[in-house]
PDB file of C-alpha atoms in Angstrom:
ATOM      1  CA  MET A   1      -1.553  10.973   8.514  1.00  0.00           C
ATOM      2  CA  ASP A   2       0.576  10.504   5.412  1.00  0.00           C
ATOM      3  CA  LEU A   3      -1.235   8.144   3.014  1.00  0.00           C
ATOM      4  CA  THR A   4       1.842   7.015   1.134  1.00  0.00           C
ATOM      5  CA  ASP A   5       3.936   3.944   1.881  1.00  0.00           C
ATOM      6  CA  ALA A   6       1.473   2.817   4.565  1.00  0.00           C
ATOM      7  CA  ARG A   7      -0.078  -0.592   5.215  1.00  0.00           C
ATOM      8  CA  ILE A   8      -3.846  -0.085   5.151  1.00  0.00           C
ATOM      9  CA  LEU A   9      -6.734  -2.480   5.694  1.00  0.00           C
ATOM     10  CA  VAL A  10     -10.037  -1.681   3.946  1.00  0.00           C
ATOM     11  CA  THR A  11     -13.152  -3.458   5.195  1.00  0.00           C
ATOM     12  CA  GLY A  12     -15.801  -3.766   2.508  1.00  0.00           C
ATOM     13  CA  GLY A  13     -12.950  -3.316   0.057  1.00  0.00           C
ATOM     14  CA  ALA A  14     -14.735  -5.311  -2.652  1.00  0.00           C
ATOM     15  CA  GLY A  15     -17.785  -3.066  -2.512  1.00  0.00           C
ATOM     16  CA  PHE A  16     -18.935   0.067  -4.320  1.00  0.00           C
ATOM     17  CA  ILE A  17     -16.878   2.671  -2.439  1.00  0.00           C
ATOM     18  CA  GLY A  18     -14.336   0.358  -0.811  1.00  0.00           C
ATOM     19  CA  SER A  19     -13.021  -1.091  -4.079  1.00  0.00           C
ATOM     20  CA  GLN A  20     -12.491   2.378  -5.551  1.00  0.00           C
ATOM     21  CA  LEU A  21     -10.855   3.615  -2.355  1.00  0.00           C
ATOM     22  CA  SER A  22      -8.547   0.574  -2.448  1.00  0.00           C
ATOM     23  CA  ASP A  23      -7.584   1.409  -6.024  1.00  0.00           C
ATOM     24  CA  ARG A  24      -6.733   5.003  -5.030  1.00  0.00           C
ATOM     25  CA  LEU A  25      -4.679   3.905  -2.015  1.00  0.00           C
ATOM     26  CA  LEU A  26      -2.667   1.478  -4.153  1.00  0.00           C
ATOM     27  CA  ALA A  27      -2.070   4.154  -6.783  1.00  0.00           C
ATOM     28  CA  ASP A  28      -0.720   6.434  -4.055  1.00  0.00           C
ATOM     29  CA  GLY A  29       1.919   3.854  -3.122  1.00  0.00           C
ATOM     30  CA  ASN A  30       0.308   2.130  -0.158  1.00  0.00           C
ATOM     31  CA  GLU A  31       0.066  -1.565   0.674  1.00  0.00           C
ATOM     32  CA  VAL A  32      -3.623  -2.492   0.800  1.00  0.00           C
ATOM     33  CA  VAL A  33      -5.385  -5.415   2.481  1.00  0.00           C
ATOM     34  CA  VAL A  34      -9.017  -5.872   1.430  1.00  0.00           C
ATOM     35  CA  VAL A  35     -11.369  -7.674   3.834  1.00  0.00           C
ATOM     36  CA  ASP A  36     -14.812  -8.621   2.548  1.00  0.00           C
ATOM     37  CA  ASP A  37     -17.327 -11.455   2.858  1.00  0.00           C
ATOM     38  CA  PHE A  38     -18.515 -10.804  -0.742  1.00  0.00           C
ATOM     39  CA  SER A  39     -22.164 -10.612   0.313  1.00  0.00           C
ATOM     40  CA  ASN A  40     -22.398  -7.268  -1.510  1.00  0.00           C
ATOM     41  CA  GLY A  41     -18.959  -6.741  -3.009  1.00  0.00           C
ATOM     42  CA  ARG A  42     -17.527  -8.545  -5.992  1.00  0.00           C
ATOM     43  CA  GLU A  43     -14.132 -10.190  -6.200  1.00  0.00           C
ATOM     44  CA  GLU A  44     -13.569  -8.783  -9.697  1.00  0.00           C
ATOM     45  CA  TRP A  45     -13.866  -5.258  -8.285  1.00  0.00           C
ATOM     46  CA  VAL A  46     -10.854  -5.723  -5.987  1.00  0.00           C
ATOM     47  CA  PRO A  47      -7.906  -3.959  -7.657  1.00  0.00           C
ATOM     48  CA  ALA A  48      -4.859  -5.927  -8.713  1.00  0.00           C
ATOM     49  CA  GLY A  49      -2.113  -5.641  -6.150  1.00  0.00           C
ATOM     50  CA  ALA A  50      -4.349  -5.752  -3.092  1.00  0.00           C
ATOM     51  CA  GLU A  51      -4.118  -8.612  -0.626  1.00  0.00           C
ATOM     52  CA  VAL A  52      -7.550 -10.200  -0.188  1.00  0.00           C
ATOM     53  CA  LEU A  53      -9.001 -11.786   2.947  1.00  0.00           C
ATOM     54  CA  GLU A  54     -12.479 -13.301   2.836  1.00  0.00           C
ATOM     55  CA  ALA A  55     -13.847 -12.961   6.350  1.00  0.00           C
ATOM     56  CA  ASP A  56     -16.995 -12.488   8.407  1.00  0.00           C
ATOM     57  CA  LEU A  57     -16.318  -9.366  10.467  1.00  0.00           C
ATOM     58  CA  THR A  58     -18.939 -10.301  13.049  1.00  0.00           C
ATOM     59  CA  ASN A  59     -16.675 -13.220  14.024  1.00  0.00           C
ATOM     60  CA  ARG A  60     -14.137 -12.265  16.707  1.00  0.00           C
ATOM     61  CA  ASP A  61     -11.492 -14.763  15.580  1.00  0.00           C
ATOM     62  CA  ALA A  62     -11.735 -13.634  11.952  1.00  0.00           C
ATOM     63  CA  VAL A  63     -11.311  -9.998  12.972  1.00  0.00           C
ATOM     64  CA  THR A  64      -8.371 -10.802  15.240  1.00  0.00           C
ATOM     65  CA  ASP A  65      -6.688 -12.674  12.388  1.00  0.00           C
ATOM     66  CA  ALA A  66      -7.219  -9.731  10.008  1.00  0.00           C
ATOM     67  CA  ILE A  67      -5.793  -7.021  12.273  1.00  0.00           C
ATOM     68  CA  ASP A  68      -2.052  -7.147  12.892  1.00  0.00           C
ATOM     69  CA  ALA A  69       0.555  -4.833  14.362  1.00  0.00           C
ATOM     70  CA  ASP A  70       1.990  -4.030  10.923  1.00  0.00           C
ATOM     71  CA  LEU A  71      -1.128  -2.060   9.962  1.00  0.00           C
ATOM     72  CA  ASP A  72      -0.946   1.724  10.057  1.00  0.00           C
ATOM     73  CA  LEU A  73      -4.619   2.408   9.399  1.00  0.00           C
ATOM     74  CA  VAL A  74      -8.015   0.743   9.029  1.00  0.00           C
ATOM     75  CA  PHE A  75     -10.657   2.177   6.689  1.00  0.00           C
ATOM     76  CA  HIS A  76     -13.932   0.635   7.902  1.00  0.00           C
ATOM     77  CA  LEU A  77     -16.569   0.712   5.138  1.00  0.00           C
ATOM     78  CA  ALA A  78     -18.211  -2.698   5.595  1.00  0.00           C
ATOM     79  CA  ALA A  79     -21.863  -2.394   6.627  1.00  0.00           C
ATOM     80  CA  ARG A  80     -25.235  -4.005   6.231  1.00  0.00           C
ATOM     81  CA  LYS A  81     -27.587  -1.520   4.612  1.00  0.00           C
ATOM     82  CA  ASP A  82     -31.115  -2.329   3.542  1.00  0.00           C
ATOM     83  CA  PRO A  83     -33.890   0.248   4.019  1.00  0.00           C
ATOM     84  CA  ASN A  84     -36.514  -2.506   3.737  1.00  0.00           C
ATOM     85  CA  ASP A  85     -34.709  -4.936   6.056  1.00  0.00           C
ATOM     86  CA  ASP A  86     -37.163  -7.369   7.682  1.00  0.00           C
ATOM     87  CA  ASP A  87     -34.617  -7.990  10.453  1.00  0.00           C
ATOM     88  CA  PRO A  88     -33.854  -4.517  11.863  1.00  0.00           C
ATOM     89  CA  ARG A  89     -32.391  -5.900  15.087  1.00  0.00           C
ATOM     90  CA  GLY A  90     -30.032  -8.050  13.039  1.00  0.00           C
ATOM     91  CA  GLN A  91     -28.936  -5.049  10.961  1.00  0.00           C
ATOM     92  CA  PHE A  92     -28.218  -2.977  14.074  1.00  0.00           C
ATOM     93  CA  ASP A  93     -26.396  -5.810  15.852  1.00  0.00           C
ATOM     94  CA  GLU A  94     -24.315  -6.755  12.815  1.00  0.00           C
ATOM     95  CA  ASN A  95     -23.108  -3.217  12.117  1.00  0.00           C
ATOM     96  CA  THR A  96     -22.264  -2.347  15.718  1.00  0.00           C
ATOM     97  CA  THR A  97     -20.645  -5.744  16.334  1.00  0.00           C
ATOM     98  CA  MET A  98     -18.320  -5.366  13.342  1.00  0.00           C
ATOM     99  CA  THR A  99     -17.196  -1.939  14.488  1.00  0.00           C
ATOM    100  CA  HIS A 100     -16.732  -2.981  18.112  1.00  0.00           C
ATOM    101  CA  LEU A 101     -14.660  -6.036  17.204  1.00  0.00           C
ATOM    102  CA  LEU A 102     -12.481  -4.055  14.806  1.00  0.00           C
ATOM    103  CA  LEU A 103     -11.817  -1.364  17.407  1.00  0.00           C
ATOM    104  CA  GLU A 104     -10.960  -3.997  20.025  1.00  0.00           C
ATOM    105  CA  ALA A 105      -8.570  -5.696  17.631  1.00  0.00           C
ATOM    106  CA  CYS A 106      -6.942  -2.361  16.706  1.00  0.00           C
ATOM    107  CA  ARG A 107      -6.415  -1.570  20.380  1.00  0.00           C
ATOM    108  CA  ASP A 108      -4.908  -4.991  21.072  1.00  0.00           C
ATOM    109  CA  ALA A 109      -2.617  -4.848  18.012  1.00  0.00           C
ATOM    110  CA  GLY A 110      -1.558  -1.242  18.538  1.00  0.00           C
ATOM    111  CA  VAL A 111      -3.017   0.063  15.258  1.00  0.00           C
ATOM    112  CA  GLU A 112      -3.029   3.844  15.594  1.00  0.00           C
ATOM    113  CA  GLY A 113      -5.461   5.026  12.899  1.00  0.00           C
ATOM    114  CA  PHE A 114      -9.148   4.231  12.270  1.00  0.00           C
ATOM    115  CA  ALA A 115     -11.218   5.861   9.503  1.00  0.00           C
ATOM    116  CA  PHE A 116     -14.950   5.166   9.724  1.00  0.00           C
ATOM    117  CA  ALA A 117     -17.633   5.525   7.042  1.00  0.00           C
ATOM    118  CA  SER A 118     -20.718   6.905   8.767  1.00  0.00           C
ATOM    119  CA  SER A 119     -23.747   8.508   7.124  1.00  0.00           C
ATOM    120  CA  SER A 120     -25.868  11.639   6.923  1.00  0.00           C
ATOM    121  CA  THR A 121     -28.679   9.457   8.293  1.00  0.00           C
ATOM    122  CA  VAL A 122     -27.352  10.052  11.841  1.00  0.00           C
ATOM    123  CA  TYR A 123     -28.878  13.566  11.641  1.00  0.00           C
ATOM    124  CA  GLY A 124     -32.427  12.403  10.934  1.00  0.00           C
ATOM    125  CA  GLU A 125     -34.660  15.219   9.666  1.00  0.00           C
ATOM    126  CA  ALA A 126     -32.387  18.138  10.529  1.00  0.00           C
ATOM    127  CA  PRO A 127     -32.325  21.782   9.362  1.00  0.00           C
ATOM    128  CA  ARG A 128     -30.324  22.312   6.162  1.00  0.00           C
ATOM    129  CA  PRO A 129     -27.453  22.720   5.520  1.00  0.00           C
ATOM    130  CA  THR A 130     -26.609  20.521   8.492  1.00  0.00           C
ATOM    131  CA  PRO A 131     -23.254  21.144  10.217  1.00  0.00           C
ATOM    132  CA  GLU A 132     -21.248  18.488  12.053  1.00  0.00           C
ATOM    133  CA  ASP A 133     -22.044  20.035  15.458  1.00  0.00           C
ATOM    134  CA  PHE A 134     -25.838  19.903  14.965  1.00  0.00           C
ATOM    135  CA  ALA A 135     -27.682  18.390  17.923  1.00  0.00           C
ATOM    136  CA  PRO A 136     -29.572  16.448  19.039  1.00  0.00           C
ATOM    137  CA  LEU A 137     -28.837  13.619  16.609  1.00  0.00           C
ATOM    138  CA  GLU A 138     -32.153  11.815  16.047  1.00  0.00           C
ATOM    139  CA  PRO A 139     -31.930   9.195  13.248  1.00  0.00           C
ATOM    140  CA  ILE A 140     -35.235   7.876  11.910  1.00  0.00           C
ATOM    141  CA  SER A 141     -33.977   4.562  10.462  1.00  0.00           C
ATOM    142  CA  VAL A 142     -32.332   1.515  11.993  1.00  0.00           C
ATOM    143  CA  TYR A 143     -29.391   2.022   9.638  1.00  0.00           C
ATOM    144  CA  GLY A 144     -28.965   5.596  10.908  1.00  0.00           C
ATOM    145  CA  ALA A 145     -29.279   4.372  14.490  1.00  0.00           C
ATOM    146  CA  SER A 146     -26.569   1.769  13.907  1.00  0.00           C
ATOM    147  CA  LYS A 147     -24.250   4.393  12.407  1.00  0.00           C
ATOM    148  CA  LEU A 148     -24.802   6.696  15.381  1.00  0.00           C
ATOM    149  CA  GLY A 149     -24.039   3.809  17.745  1.00  0.00           C
ATOM    150  CA  GLU A 150     -20.888   3.010  15.796  1.00  0.00           C
ATOM    151  CA  GLU A 151     -19.790   6.650  15.944  1.00  0.00           C
ATOM    152  CA  GLY A 152     -20.102   6.426  19.717  1.00  0.00           C
ATOM    153  CA  LEU A 153     -17.860   3.364  19.788  1.00  0.00           C
ATOM    154  CA  VAL A 154     -15.264   5.050  17.565  1.00  0.00           C
ATOM    155  CA  SER A 155     -15.232   8.109  19.829  1.00  0.00           C
ATOM    156  CA  THR A 156     -14.884   5.959  22.933  1.00  0.00           C
ATOM    157  CA  TYR A 157     -11.888   4.038  21.625  1.00  0.00           C
ATOM    158  CA  ALA A 158     -10.258   7.245  20.385  1.00  0.00           C
ATOM    159  CA  HIS A 159     -10.541   9.041  23.695  1.00  0.00           C
ATOM    160  CA  SER A 160     -10.047   6.057  26.007  1.00  0.00           C
ATOM    161  CA  HIS A 161      -7.429   4.048  24.154  1.00  0.00           C
ATOM    162  CA  GLY A 162      -5.298   6.565  22.243  1.00  0.00           C
ATOM    163  CA  LEU A 163      -6.662   5.827  18.758  1.00  0.00           C
ATOM    164  CA  THR A 164      -6.746   8.607  16.164  1.00  0.00           C
ATOM    165  CA  ALA A 165     -10.073   8.382  14.338  1.00  0.00           C
ATOM    166  CA  TRP A 166     -11.639  10.082  11.332  1.00  0.00           C
ATOM    167  CA  THR A 167     -15.420   9.799  10.875  1.00  0.00           C
ATOM    168  CA  PHE A 168     -17.050  10.595   7.530  1.00  0.00           C
ATOM    169  CA  ARG A 169     -20.753  11.424   7.319  1.00  0.00           C
ATOM    170  CA  PHE A 170     -21.576  10.688   3.689  1.00  0.00           C
ATOM    171  CA  ALA A 171     -24.202  12.306   1.534  1.00  0.00           C
ATOM    172  CA  ASN A 172     -25.651  10.006  -1.176  1.00  0.00           C
ATOM    173  CA  VAL A 173     -22.614   8.640  -3.014  1.00  0.00           C
ATOM    174  CA  VAL A 174     -23.087   7.706  -6.692  1.00  0.00           C
ATOM    175  CA  GLY A 175     -20.976   6.320  -9.514  1.00  0.00           C
ATOM    176  CA  PRO A 176     -19.869   3.082 -11.161  1.00  0.00           C
ATOM    177  CA  ARG A 177     -20.525  -0.159  -9.227  1.00  0.00           C
ATOM    178  CA  LEU A 178     -23.439   1.404  -7.346  1.00  0.00           C
ATOM    179  CA  ARG A 179     -26.319  -1.013  -6.810  1.00  0.00           C
ATOM    180  CA  GLY A 180     -29.615  -0.892  -4.895  1.00  0.00           C
ATOM    181  CA  ALA A 181     -30.055   2.895  -5.197  1.00  0.00           C
ATOM    182  CA  VAL A 182     -32.183   5.311  -7.172  1.00  0.00           C
ATOM    183  CA  ILE A 183     -29.996   5.719 -10.298  1.00  0.00           C
ATOM    184  CA  PRO A 184     -29.439   2.007 -11.062  1.00  0.00           C
ATOM    185  CA  ASP A 185     -33.066   1.351 -10.076  1.00  0.00           C
ATOM    186  CA  PHE A 186     -34.310   3.858 -12.677  1.00  0.00           C
ATOM    187  CA  LEU A 187     -31.926   2.501 -15.308  1.00  0.00           C
ATOM    188  CA  GLU A 188     -33.125  -1.062 -14.778  1.00  0.00           C
ATOM    189  CA  LYS A 189     -36.810  -0.062 -14.760  1.00  0.00           C
ATOM    190  CA  LEU A 190     -36.462   1.901 -17.983  1.00  0.00           C
ATOM    191  CA  ARG A 191     -34.548  -0.904 -19.686  1.00  0.00           C
ATOM    192  CA  ALA A 192     -37.483  -3.180 -18.816  1.00  0.00           C
ATOM    193  CA  ASN A 193     -40.183  -0.650 -19.763  1.00  0.00           C
ATOM    194  CA  PRO A 194     -39.073   2.484 -21.687  1.00  0.00           C
ATOM    195  CA  GLU A 195     -42.595   3.935 -21.666  1.00  0.00           C
ATOM    196  CA  SER A 196     -43.217   4.276 -17.933  1.00  0.00           C
ATOM    197  CA  LEU A 197     -41.193   4.845 -14.753  1.00  0.00           C
ATOM    198  CA  THR A 198     -42.493   4.178 -11.237  1.00  0.00           C
ATOM    199  CA  ILE A 199     -41.072   6.615  -8.681  1.00  0.00           C
ATOM    200  CA  LEU A 200     -41.211   5.944  -4.949  1.00  0.00           C
ATOM    201  CA  GLY A 201     -42.924   8.718  -3.000  1.00  0.00           C
ATOM    202  CA  ASP A 202     -43.934  11.956  -4.700  1.00  0.00           C
ATOM    203  CA  GLY A 203     -40.684  12.639  -6.575  1.00  0.00           C
ATOM    204  CA  ARG A 204     -40.005  15.812  -4.606  1.00  0.00           C
ATOM    205  CA  GLN A 205     -37.523  14.253  -2.207  1.00  0.00           C
ATOM    206  CA  GLU A 206     -34.338  16.316  -2.555  1.00  0.00           C
ATOM    207  CA  LYS A 207     -30.819  15.384  -1.448  1.00  0.00           C
ATOM    208  CA  SER A 208     -27.129  15.949  -2.140  1.00  0.00           C
ATOM    209  CA  TYR A 209     -25.373  13.470  -4.431  1.00  0.00           C
ATOM    210  CA  LEU A 210     -21.577  13.075  -4.322  1.00  0.00           C
ATOM    211  CA  HIS A 211     -19.647  11.260  -7.032  1.00  0.00           C
ATOM    212  CA  VAL A 212     -17.599   8.332  -5.744  1.00  0.00           C
ATOM    213  CA  ASP A 213     -14.375   9.811  -7.168  1.00  0.00           C
ATOM    214  CA  ASP A 214     -14.942  12.943  -5.081  1.00  0.00           C
ATOM    215  CA  CYS A 215     -15.906  10.820  -2.068  1.00  0.00           C
ATOM    216  CA  VAL A 216     -12.669   8.816  -2.219  1.00  0.00           C
ATOM    217  CA  ASP A 217     -10.607  11.952  -2.730  1.00  0.00           C
ATOM    218  CA  ALA A 218     -12.310  13.665   0.218  1.00  0.00           C
ATOM    219  CA  MET A 219     -11.682  10.700   2.540  1.00  0.00           C
ATOM    220  CA  CYS A 220      -7.999  10.656   1.683  1.00  0.00           C
ATOM    221  CA  HIS A 221      -7.768  14.437   2.059  1.00  0.00           C
ATOM    222  CA  VAL A 222      -9.394  14.353   5.507  1.00  0.00           C
ATOM    223  CA  VAL A 223      -7.097  11.607   6.796  1.00  0.00           C
ATOM    224  CA  ASP A 224      -4.100  13.451   5.396  1.00  0.00           C
ATOM    225  CA  ARG A 225      -5.059  16.923   6.641  1.00  0.00           C
ATOM    226  CA  ALA A 226      -7.511  16.767   9.568  1.00  0.00           C
ATOM    227  CA  GLY A 227      -5.487  17.033  12.745  1.00  0.00           C
ATOM    228  CA  ALA A 228      -2.236  17.583  10.855  1.00  0.00           C
ATOM    229  CA  ASP A 229      -1.767  20.977  12.519  1.00  0.00           C
ATOM    230  CA  ASP A 230      -2.911  19.778  15.949  1.00  0.00           C
ATOM    231  CA  VAL A 231       0.504  19.701  17.611  1.00  0.00           C
ATOM    232  CA  GLU A 232      -0.998  18.743  20.971  1.00  0.00           C
ATOM    233  CA  SER A 233      -2.626  15.569  19.652  1.00  0.00           C
ATOM    234  CA  ASP A 234      -0.737  12.350  20.230  1.00  0.00           C
ATOM    235  CA  GLY A 235      -3.559   9.955  19.493  1.00  0.00           C
ATOM    236  CA  GLY A 236      -6.808  10.032  21.425  1.00  0.00           C
ATOM    237  CA  ALA A 237      -8.504  12.331  18.902  1.00  0.00           C
ATOM    238  CA  THR A 238     -11.512  11.987  16.616  1.00  0.00           C
ATOM    239  CA  TYR A 239     -12.235  14.200  13.612  1.00  0.00           C
ATOM    240  CA  THR A 240     -15.747  14.217  12.138  1.00  0.00           C
ATOM    241  CA  TYR A 241     -16.468  15.592   8.670  1.00  0.00           C
ATOM    242  CA  ASN A 242     -19.486  15.808   6.392  1.00  0.00           C
ATOM    243  CA  LEU A 243     -18.743  14.672   2.829  1.00  0.00           C
ATOM    244  CA  GLY A 244     -21.172  16.051   0.286  1.00  0.00           C
ATOM    245  CA  THR A 245     -21.990  18.904  -2.073  1.00  0.00           C
ATOM    246  CA  ARG A 246     -23.461  22.354  -1.578  1.00  0.00           C
ATOM    247  CA  THR A 247     -26.316  21.570  -3.979  1.00  0.00           C
ATOM    248  CA  THR A 248     -29.179  19.074  -4.093  1.00  0.00           C
ATOM    249  CA  THR A 249     -31.082  17.102  -6.715  1.00  0.00           C
ATOM    250  CA  SER A 250     -34.712  15.992  -6.552  1.00  0.00           C
ATOM    251  CA  VAL A 251     -35.868  12.481  -7.398  1.00  0.00           C
ATOM    252  CA  ASP A 252     -37.880  13.920 -10.302  1.00  0.00           C
ATOM    253  CA  ARG A 253     -34.710  15.591 -11.588  1.00  0.00           C
ATOM    254  CA  ILE A 254     -32.836  12.285 -11.330  1.00  0.00           C
ATOM    255  CA  ALA A 255     -35.605  10.663 -13.363  1.00  0.00           C
ATOM    256  CA  ASP A 256     -35.235  13.408 -15.983  1.00  0.00           C
ATOM    257  CA  ILE A 257     -31.442  12.959 -16.132  1.00  0.00           C
ATOM    258  CA  VAL A 258     -31.594   9.173 -16.403  1.00  0.00           C
ATOM    259  CA  SER A 259     -34.294   9.401 -19.087  1.00  0.00           C
ATOM    260  CA  ASP A 260     -32.176  11.886 -21.014  1.00  0.00           C
ATOM    261  CA  VAL A 261     -29.084   9.664 -20.781  1.00  0.00           C
ATOM    262  CA  LEU A 262     -31.139   6.794 -22.246  1.00  0.00           C
ATOM    263  CA  ASP A 263     -32.792   9.144 -24.800  1.00  0.00           C
ATOM    264  CA  LEU A 264     -36.252   8.268 -23.472  1.00  0.00           C
ATOM    265  CA  ASP A 265     -39.363  10.233 -22.507  1.00  0.00           C
ATOM    266  CA  PRO A 266     -41.353   7.978 -20.145  1.00  0.00           C
ATOM    267  CA  ASP A 267     -44.500   8.792 -18.197  1.00  0.00           C
ATOM    268  CA  TYR A 268     -43.904   9.040 -14.445  1.00  0.00           C
ATOM    269  CA  GLU A 269     -46.085   7.174 -11.980  1.00  0.00           C
ATOM    270  CA  TYR A 270     -45.795   7.821  -8.230  1.00  0.00           C
ATOM    271  CA  THR A 271     -46.372   5.530  -5.262  1.00  0.00           C
ATOM    272  CA  GLY A 272     -47.337   8.589  -3.185  1.00  0.00           C
ATOM    273  CA  GLY A 273     -46.328  10.098   0.120  1.00  0.00           C
ATOM    274  CA  ASP A 274     -43.496  12.473   0.902  1.00  0.00           C
ATOM    275  CA  ARG A 275     -40.840   9.765   1.347  1.00  0.00           C
ATOM    276  CA  GLY A 276     -39.793   6.686  -0.582  1.00  0.00           C
ATOM    277  CA  TRP A 277     -39.810   4.204   2.321  1.00  0.00           C
ATOM    278  CA  THR A 278     -40.064   4.035   6.089  1.00  0.00           C
ATOM    279  CA  GLY A 279     -37.007   5.798   7.488  1.00  0.00           C
ATOM    280  CA  ASP A 280     -36.321   7.787   4.304  1.00  0.00           C
ATOM    281  CA  VAL A 281     -35.232  11.373   5.003  1.00  0.00           C
ATOM    282  CA  PRO A 282     -37.046  13.391   2.294  1.00  0.00           C
ATOM    283  CA  ARG A 283     -34.620  16.308   2.261  1.00  0.00           C
ATOM    284  CA  MET A 284     -30.920  16.338   3.076  1.00  0.00           C
ATOM    285  CA  ARG A 285     -28.132  18.819   2.491  1.00  0.00           C
ATOM    286  CA  LEU A 286     -24.948  18.735   4.542  1.00  0.00           C
ATOM    287  CA  SER A 287     -22.811  21.726   5.377  1.00  0.00           C
ATOM    288  CA  ILE A 288     -19.326  21.133   3.959  1.00  0.00           C
ATOM    289  CA  GLU A 289     -17.781  24.350   5.273  1.00  0.00           C
ATOM    290  CA  LYS A 290     -15.629  22.442   7.768  1.00  0.00           C
ATOM    291  CA  LEU A 291     -14.287  20.326   4.897  1.00  0.00           C
ATOM    292  CA  ALA A 292     -13.678  23.406   2.746  1.00  0.00           C
ATOM    293  CA  ALA A 293     -11.708  24.946   5.610  1.00  0.00           C
ATOM    294  CA  ILE A 294      -9.052  22.229   5.247  1.00  0.00           C
ATOM    295  CA  GLY A 295      -8.830  22.791   1.504  1.00  0.00           C
ATOM    296  CA  TRP A 296     -11.300  20.414  -0.166  1.00  0.00           C
ATOM    297  CA  THR A 297     -14.423  20.979  -2.270  1.00  0.00           C
ATOM    298  CA  PRO A 298     -16.073  18.590  -4.761  1.00  0.00           C
ATOM    299  CA  ASN A 299     -15.260  18.665  -8.451  1.00  0.00           C
ATOM    300  CA  LEU A 300     -18.866  17.818  -9.328  1.00  0.00           C
ATOM    301  CA  GLU A 301     -21.954  19.366  -7.776  1.00  0.00           C
ATOM    302  CA  SER A 302     -25.055  17.248  -7.258  1.00  0.00           C
ATOM    303  CA  ASP A 303     -26.731  17.374 -10.716  1.00  0.00           C
ATOM    304  CA  ASP A 304     -23.416  16.801 -12.495  1.00  0.00           C
ATOM    305  CA  ALA A 305     -22.563  13.896 -10.170  1.00  0.00           C
ATOM    306  CA  VAL A 306     -25.932  12.289 -10.954  1.00  0.00           C
ATOM    307  CA  ARG A 307     -25.497  12.716 -14.712  1.00  0.00           C
ATOM    308  CA  ARG A 308     -21.973  11.322 -14.742  1.00  0.00           C
ATOM    309  CA  ALA A 309     -23.037   8.369 -12.594  1.00  0.00           C
ATOM    310  CA  ALA A 310     -26.039   7.684 -14.840  1.00  0.00           C
ATOM    311  CA  GLU A 311     -23.791   7.637 -17.915  1.00  0.00           C
ATOM    312  CA  GLU A 312     -21.260   5.338 -16.225  1.00  0.00           C
ATOM    313  CA  LEU A 313     -23.892   2.983 -14.864  1.00  0.00           C
ATOM    314  CA  ALA A 314     -25.824   2.838 -18.144  1.00  0.00           C
ATOM    315  CA  ASP A 315     -22.710   1.509 -19.857  1.00  0.00           C
ATOM    316  CA  GLU A 316     -21.869  -0.803 -16.940  1.00  0.00           C
ATOM    317  CA  ILE A 317     -25.349  -2.323 -16.686  1.00  0.00           C
ATOM    318  CA  ASP A 318     -25.456  -2.848 -20.458  1.00  0.00           C
ATOM    319  CA  GLU A 319     -22.228  -4.840 -20.257  1.00  0.00           C
ATOM    320  CA  ALA A 320     -23.328  -6.939 -17.264  1.00  0.00           C
TER     321      ALA A 320
END
């Protein structure tokens, strides 16, 4: 799908990834509608030139009002994500309800394209590097379970109702505007106490980290290229891609990088165990060979993505 001169709706468009995707889509000459309830996103992050709708996407009427026949594509990034959520049923229901209502509204309005932000958490504790066709998918967190359920809905509407869908399984995305994750957590802890840093788990958890600039570029590349040579497809197709790096970074290494960025040498203290929280996947590395086959690889590998994000966030948090 050509991502120029299109009318595109971005759910969660005031959030960490969504706001930066919206900025890219505008720069490429598209008309962008941002939909957000501002529970996590910030209005000041929405780029100038985007139309803004404040809406609760679990409300059918609000979703129906947001989706119109003039839209060419929906990028669905809005989600409730909290690894320590004390209402897991609510998290699952909210995420799957949003996706179901959006798909229904797209079908009714005749919107032909749907790009969905999923997660590596759908794989659970899988062999590494994990390809897109790995099975069985056995998530170990409610968030991962909700993403797997949402993927099923996206596939159903693609194959049953003629929608063309692109599903992205993200590695850990990092960069400016990131909140509630390991890099900003370490920055805030070290600002409060430069002498000591508490690390969840044993510090040996090891995962791929993708810079948000690469993430946004990869999403646009996939929508533009995946299925472009499929001459038999006239809607009714879904294309699933891992978005990540070929390398990984440990939590201890992240602590070292963040400490170096702040020019500190703290003592590390560990909470213990091989994972940071219930549902945490200690080790994750996605295969990105399918993505490379359509001509895209990241500019920054995992360590470099972490360092750049730490530098950006250190400046951003200082200014907040």
